[in-house]
XYZ file of C-alpha atoms in Angstrom:
374
model
C 50.157 15.998 170.389
C 54.029 15.812 171.295
C 55.821 12.798 170.360
C 56.642 9.955 172.781
C 60.027 8.533 172.689
C 61.220 5.906 175.258
C 64.745 5.433 176.688
C 66.085 1.802 176.089
C 69.366 1.862 178.455
C 69.822 2.314 181.986
C 69.431 5.556 183.313
C 72.352 7.495 185.374
C 72.177 6.599 188.777
C 73.070 9.256 191.680
C 72.220 12.054 189.264
C 69.480 14.644 189.204
C 68.013 15.351 185.775
C 66.790 18.901 185.148
C 63.437 19.499 183.560
C 60.083 18.263 183.278
C 59.934 14.715 184.858
C 57.242 13.556 182.385
C 60.334 14.427 179.347
C 62.969 12.710 181.838
C 61.155 9.462 182.237
C 60.323 9.129 178.709
C 63.812 10.019 177.557
C 66.193 8.807 180.455
C 64.756 6.114 182.541
C 64.264 2.495 181.049
C 61.483 0.351 181.947
C 61.870 -1.823 184.829
C 64.851 -0.407 186.027
C 63.995 1.281 189.419
C 63.132 -0.816 192.621
C 61.566 2.244 194.724
C 59.969 5.174 193.949
C 58.701 8.113 196.427
C 56.676 11.245 194.955
C 55.633 14.132 196.888
C 54.118 15.896 193.988
C 52.062 19.267 194.310
C 49.154 19.150 196.200
C 46.865 20.948 193.862
C 46.500 23.387 197.293
C 46.021 26.560 195.199
C 49.195 28.134 197.077
C 52.021 29.966 195.644
C 55.050 29.287 197.788
C 57.915 31.924 198.532
C 60.850 30.090 199.929
C 63.764 31.379 201.602
C 66.331 28.980 201.444
C 69.405 28.049 203.749
C 72.273 26.758 202.802
C 73.871 23.414 204.414
C 76.135 25.676 206.855
C 72.636 27.411 208.067
C 73.244 30.767 206.227
C 70.366 32.009 204.658
C 69.712 33.509 201.262
C 70.176 37.031 200.264
C 66.903 37.019 198.683
C 63.113 35.235 198.807
C 62.396 33.833 195.472
C 58.864 32.343 194.430
C 60.023 29.001 193.317
C 56.682 27.670 191.742
C 52.756 28.217 192.068
C 51.016 25.108 193.264
C 48.212 25.788 190.867
C 46.670 24.121 187.905
C 44.530 24.925 185.671
C 42.623 23.164 182.489
C 44.231 24.704 178.869
C 46.225 22.893 175.955
C 48.933 21.629 178.041
C 45.800 19.574 180.134
C 44.003 18.644 177.087
C 47.258 17.289 175.156
C 47.991 15.177 178.533
C 44.667 14.010 178.362
C 44.801 12.600 174.932
C 48.268 10.821 175.553
C 46.543 8.791 178.158
C 43.874 7.974 176.362
C 46.261 6.311 173.750
C 48.669 5.076 175.946
C 47.992 1.050 175.686
C 46.731 1.414 179.610
C 42.951 0.793 178.938
C 41.660 1.145 182.681
C 43.751 4.495 182.996
C 41.621 5.975 180.191
C 38.622 4.696 181.266
C 39.273 6.249 184.521
C 40.132 9.514 183.198
C 37.872 9.748 180.696
C 34.901 9.340 183.555
C 36.552 11.647 185.686
C 36.444 14.249 182.967
C 32.762 13.609 182.975
C 32.138 13.883 186.302
C 34.286 16.988 186.954
C 34.597 19.021 183.982
C 37.205 21.067 182.656
C 38.413 22.452 186.116
C 41.427 22.788 188.053
C 41.420 19.337 189.968
C 40.604 17.790 186.505
C 44.199 19.474 185.284
C 45.614 18.433 188.232
C 44.924 15.110 188.042
C 45.410 14.881 184.348
C 48.792 15.638 184.383
C 49.451 13.320 187.512
C 47.623 10.066 185.127
C 50.200 10.612 182.349
C 53.164 10.620 184.916
C 51.842 7.412 186.671
C 51.674 5.720 183.611
C 55.658 6.418 182.963
C 56.408 5.822 186.449
C 54.467 2.258 185.987
C 56.157 1.713 182.930
C 60.029 2.183 184.894
C 59.108 0.623 188.043
C 60.665 -3.588 188.726
C 57.494 -5.889 188.790
C 59.201 -5.835 192.314
C 59.293 -2.636 193.306
C 57.152 -0.665 195.535
C 55.728 3.115 194.917
C 54.747 5.186 197.714
C 52.776 8.688 196.501
C 52.632 11.244 199.002
C 49.836 13.858 198.996
C 47.153 15.468 201.220
C 43.809 14.958 201.828
C 42.711 17.664 198.875
C 42.838 15.471 196.180
C 44.035 11.843 197.817
C 40.818 10.457 197.152
C 41.125 11.014 193.179
C 44.331 9.978 193.471
C 43.886 6.446 195.064
C 41.341 5.709 191.795
C 44.009 6.505 189.559
C 46.538 4.281 191.116
C 44.098 1.274 191.056
C 43.937 2.185 187.258
C 47.556 2.638 186.257
C 48.629 -0.126 189.134
C 45.625 -2.637 189.119
C 43.742 -2.608 192.547
C 45.724 -5.655 193.451
C 49.036 -3.795 193.891
C 47.571 -1.574 196.644
C 48.753 -2.226 199.960
C 47.960 0.243 202.520
C 46.953 4.116 202.872
C 49.456 5.323 205.544
C 48.286 8.356 207.569
C 51.085 10.449 208.893
C 49.985 13.045 211.567
C 52.341 16.059 210.274
C 51.603 18.638 213.198
C 50.011 19.370 216.140
C 48.209 22.629 215.516
C 44.859 23.360 216.254
C 44.366 27.298 216.144
C 40.557 28.121 215.713
C 39.428 26.492 212.378
C 35.813 26.831 211.222
C 36.192 23.054 210.282
C 37.661 19.858 211.822
C 41.859 20.594 211.817
C 43.607 19.371 209.040
C 46.399 17.697 211.125
C 47.325 14.649 208.509
C 49.097 13.703 205.118
C 48.062 10.482 203.206
C 50.989 8.281 201.494
C 49.685 5.488 199.243
C 51.806 2.614 198.840
C 51.652 0.189 195.793
C 53.324 -3.214 195.106
C 53.047 -6.355 194.091
C 51.632 -8.751 196.539
C 54.795 -11.087 196.354
C 56.959 -7.999 197.462
C 58.546 -8.558 200.947
C 59.447 -5.284 202.969
C 61.080 -4.967 206.575
C 58.688 -3.497 208.333
C 60.186 -1.756 211.338
C 59.405 -1.610 214.879
C 59.554 1.490 217.149
C 59.335 2.111 221.053
C 55.779 1.471 222.622
C 53.957 4.458 223.401
C 53.850 3.671 227.389
C 51.026 6.298 227.739
C 49.193 3.625 226.130
C 50.245 0.392 227.459
C 47.852 -0.818 230.406
C 48.254 0.509 233.897
C 48.076 -3.126 235.429
C 49.948 -5.669 234.119
C 49.203 -9.623 234.813
C 51.827 -11.102 237.471
C 52.632 -14.753 236.193
C 52.891 -18.096 239.101
C 56.454 -16.957 238.250
C 56.056 -13.664 239.300
C 57.190 -12.093 236.196
C 54.533 -9.151 234.728
C 53.698 -9.478 231.192
C 50.889 -8.288 228.816
C 48.658 -10.525 226.985
C 47.285 -9.898 223.172
C 44.876 -12.066 220.733
C 45.654 -15.451 219.674
C 42.523 -14.867 217.490
C 41.136 -13.174 214.259
C 37.769 -11.784 213.199
C 35.154 -14.081 211.277
C 34.692 -17.857 211.458
C 36.508 -19.959 209.013
C 36.530 -24.068 208.136
C 39.509 -24.005 206.709
C 42.139 -26.659 208.725
C 42.039 -26.463 212.261
C 41.795 -22.329 212.892
C 38.120 -23.001 212.553
C 38.035 -26.194 215.482
C 38.272 -26.001 219.064
C 41.518 -26.507 220.954
C 41.804 -27.590 224.419
C 38.223 -27.172 224.815
C 37.786 -23.464 223.881
C 35.667 -23.089 220.699
C 36.795 -19.549 219.179
C 33.828 -19.908 216.935
C 31.207 -19.283 219.491
C 32.698 -15.861 219.327
C 32.870 -15.361 215.510
C 36.389 -15.333 215.603
C 38.861 -18.364 214.483
C 42.513 -19.606 215.972
C 45.468 -17.089 214.017
C 48.162 -19.869 214.487
C 47.814 -23.835 214.366
C 47.465 -26.305 217.083
C 50.792 -27.474 216.831
C 51.935 -23.965 217.443
C 49.502 -22.913 220.441
C 50.213 -26.429 222.186
C 53.988 -25.135 222.061
C 52.956 -22.115 223.204
C 50.948 -23.391 225.720
C 53.717 -26.126 226.971
C 56.253 -22.916 227.173
C 54.073 -21.152 229.327
C 53.526 -18.352 226.626
C 49.734 -18.941 226.911
C 47.729 -17.122 229.945
C 44.751 -18.923 230.649
C 42.412 -16.623 232.381
C 41.276 -17.606 235.839
C 37.825 -16.253 235.223
C 37.567 -18.942 232.428
C 37.873 -16.938 229.822
C 39.388 -17.472 226.207
C 43.394 -17.786 226.171
C 45.613 -15.224 225.024
C 49.127 -15.137 224.128
C 51.374 -14.197 226.681
C 53.715 -11.205 225.473
C 57.471 -12.070 225.913
C 58.977 -12.039 229.383
C 60.556 -10.695 231.278
C 58.482 -7.347 230.669
C 60.151 -4.138 230.774
C 58.222 -1.473 229.495
C 61.140 0.919 228.447
C 62.217 -2.126 226.083
C 58.540 -2.656 224.863
C 58.554 -2.232 220.425
C 55.693 -2.590 218.230
C 55.079 -3.056 214.748
C 54.860 -0.046 212.811
C 51.449 0.577 211.845
C 49.427 2.664 209.283
C 49.068 5.265 211.389
C 52.343 7.443 211.618
C 52.623 9.595 214.934
C 56.017 9.164 216.032
C 57.801 11.293 212.923
C 57.300 15.146 213.889
C 57.312 17.753 210.894
C 60.123 20.125 210.404
C 59.335 23.165 212.483
C 60.691 26.477 212.350
C 63.586 25.423 214.439
C 64.687 22.184 212.834
C 68.472 21.742 212.001
C 67.336 19.799 208.688
C 64.434 22.592 207.559
C 66.033 24.712 204.603
C 63.365 26.821 203.942
C 61.247 24.604 201.276
C 57.693 24.917 202.624
C 56.590 21.315 201.560
C 60.070 19.736 202.832
C 59.624 16.017 204.193
C 61.687 15.261 207.659
C 64.544 12.304 206.869
C 63.276 9.988 209.296
C 60.079 9.967 206.831
C 62.260 8.855 204.031
C 64.583 6.836 206.306
C 61.691 4.718 207.315
C 59.868 4.105 203.744
C 63.400 3.490 202.158
C 64.869 1.193 204.285
C 61.501 -0.850 204.515
C 60.891 -0.885 201.115
C 64.365 -1.351 199.234
C 67.825 -2.933 199.695
C 71.285 -1.706 199.795
C 72.373 -0.744 195.913
C 68.479 -0.987 194.767
C 67.972 2.118 192.665
C 65.338 4.701 194.207
C 63.902 7.127 191.912
C 62.168 10.569 193.236
C 60.229 12.666 190.332
C 59.666 15.253 192.375
C 63.087 16.017 193.924
C 62.895 19.252 195.616
C 65.658 19.482 197.907
C 66.447 16.303 197.602
C 65.625 14.619 201.031
C 65.379 10.914 199.189
C 68.512 11.076 197.423
C 70.662 12.095 200.672
C 68.845 9.186 202.257
C 68.778 6.691 199.945
C 72.657 7.899 199.521
C 73.451 7.413 203.305
C 71.574 4.147 203.378
C 73.675 2.485 200.453
C 71.409 3.029 197.375
C 71.698 4.720 194.320
C 68.960 7.300 193.557
C 67.843 9.381 190.334
C 65.872 12.914 190.939
C 63.871 14.910 188.670
C 63.871 18.474 189.169
C 62.667 21.586 186.988
C 62.974 24.289 189.448
C 66.764 25.534 189.288
C 66.758 26.975 192.936
C 65.873 23.739 194.474
C 68.336 21.573 192.264
C 71.031 23.836 193.564
C 70.018 23.360 196.941
C 69.671 19.476 196.800
C 73.386 19.165 195.219
C 74.773 20.717 197.734
C 72.851 19.034 200.436
C 73.840 15.288 198.614
C 77.555 16.210 197.958
């Protein structure tokens, strides 16, 4: 089994390390030194990727290069990594990986999960207690990776499973078309994020708006939440409305409800139904902004004609990394991408005023990334 050493000093920022990210993490990146980690590892899709690169000027390379096989198999390297997880000191990860091996056996999927587990343990070590991790994967192994993430980071760190609709392709499949990727977000419960707003899809707005006594048009939304509670005022009637009869509770204090009602911001239906919050007015559908949820349909994949496309088959769009980095880091923070590829993470981090660290073992991707960021 290989010897494991750990870096004691801070890593070089705005720097791309060349080599296996496991060695880089252990030898070059100190404990609790990174604010945000985004990783887009190979998906265990059993695909060989032939890559035709374009340079920053749009010129294509003269030769096609097979950069890597996204294929994993059980062997000495996987066995060694499995042993390292068992002796890592993370008992939850060790027990979970041992259970997975008993269930899956020594096959390609188990090799993939083992190689990911040993790296997730190192990523947990270098992430600050206030930091965030986003793991991008597809449904091939996402269910297993979620279990590993819970074991390594703790289930309390799980924040959400983001669904990114990356394609509209339908074709003529034998099964349900695969249209999305999965992005798991982990952070401490106390970590704050700047969740963005985007323009609402007008096609999904109600066709009929309510016209108030003041002549302004508006929409309404719920003032209550699911479930009955006895906590404070949330379960008690307000102005004669007992929402517990609906199996719900007030989402705001009675004082807040009174303030909104007195300001004309609550809609009381003429048919005697329960009150609802009046949307901000005057209402203009073109200005309607909504908070981004956990299903992202507004960021398109990189199609064949996209200007930022470099030919990397799993290259992710700039807009996707902009959303993640802006939401979960601040200017001056350190952003780490251990599967750097063509450097989208580094390019976006630099533009947003963050420091970045990348790891990449394939020379052709490293050269493309450096040319893109410089």
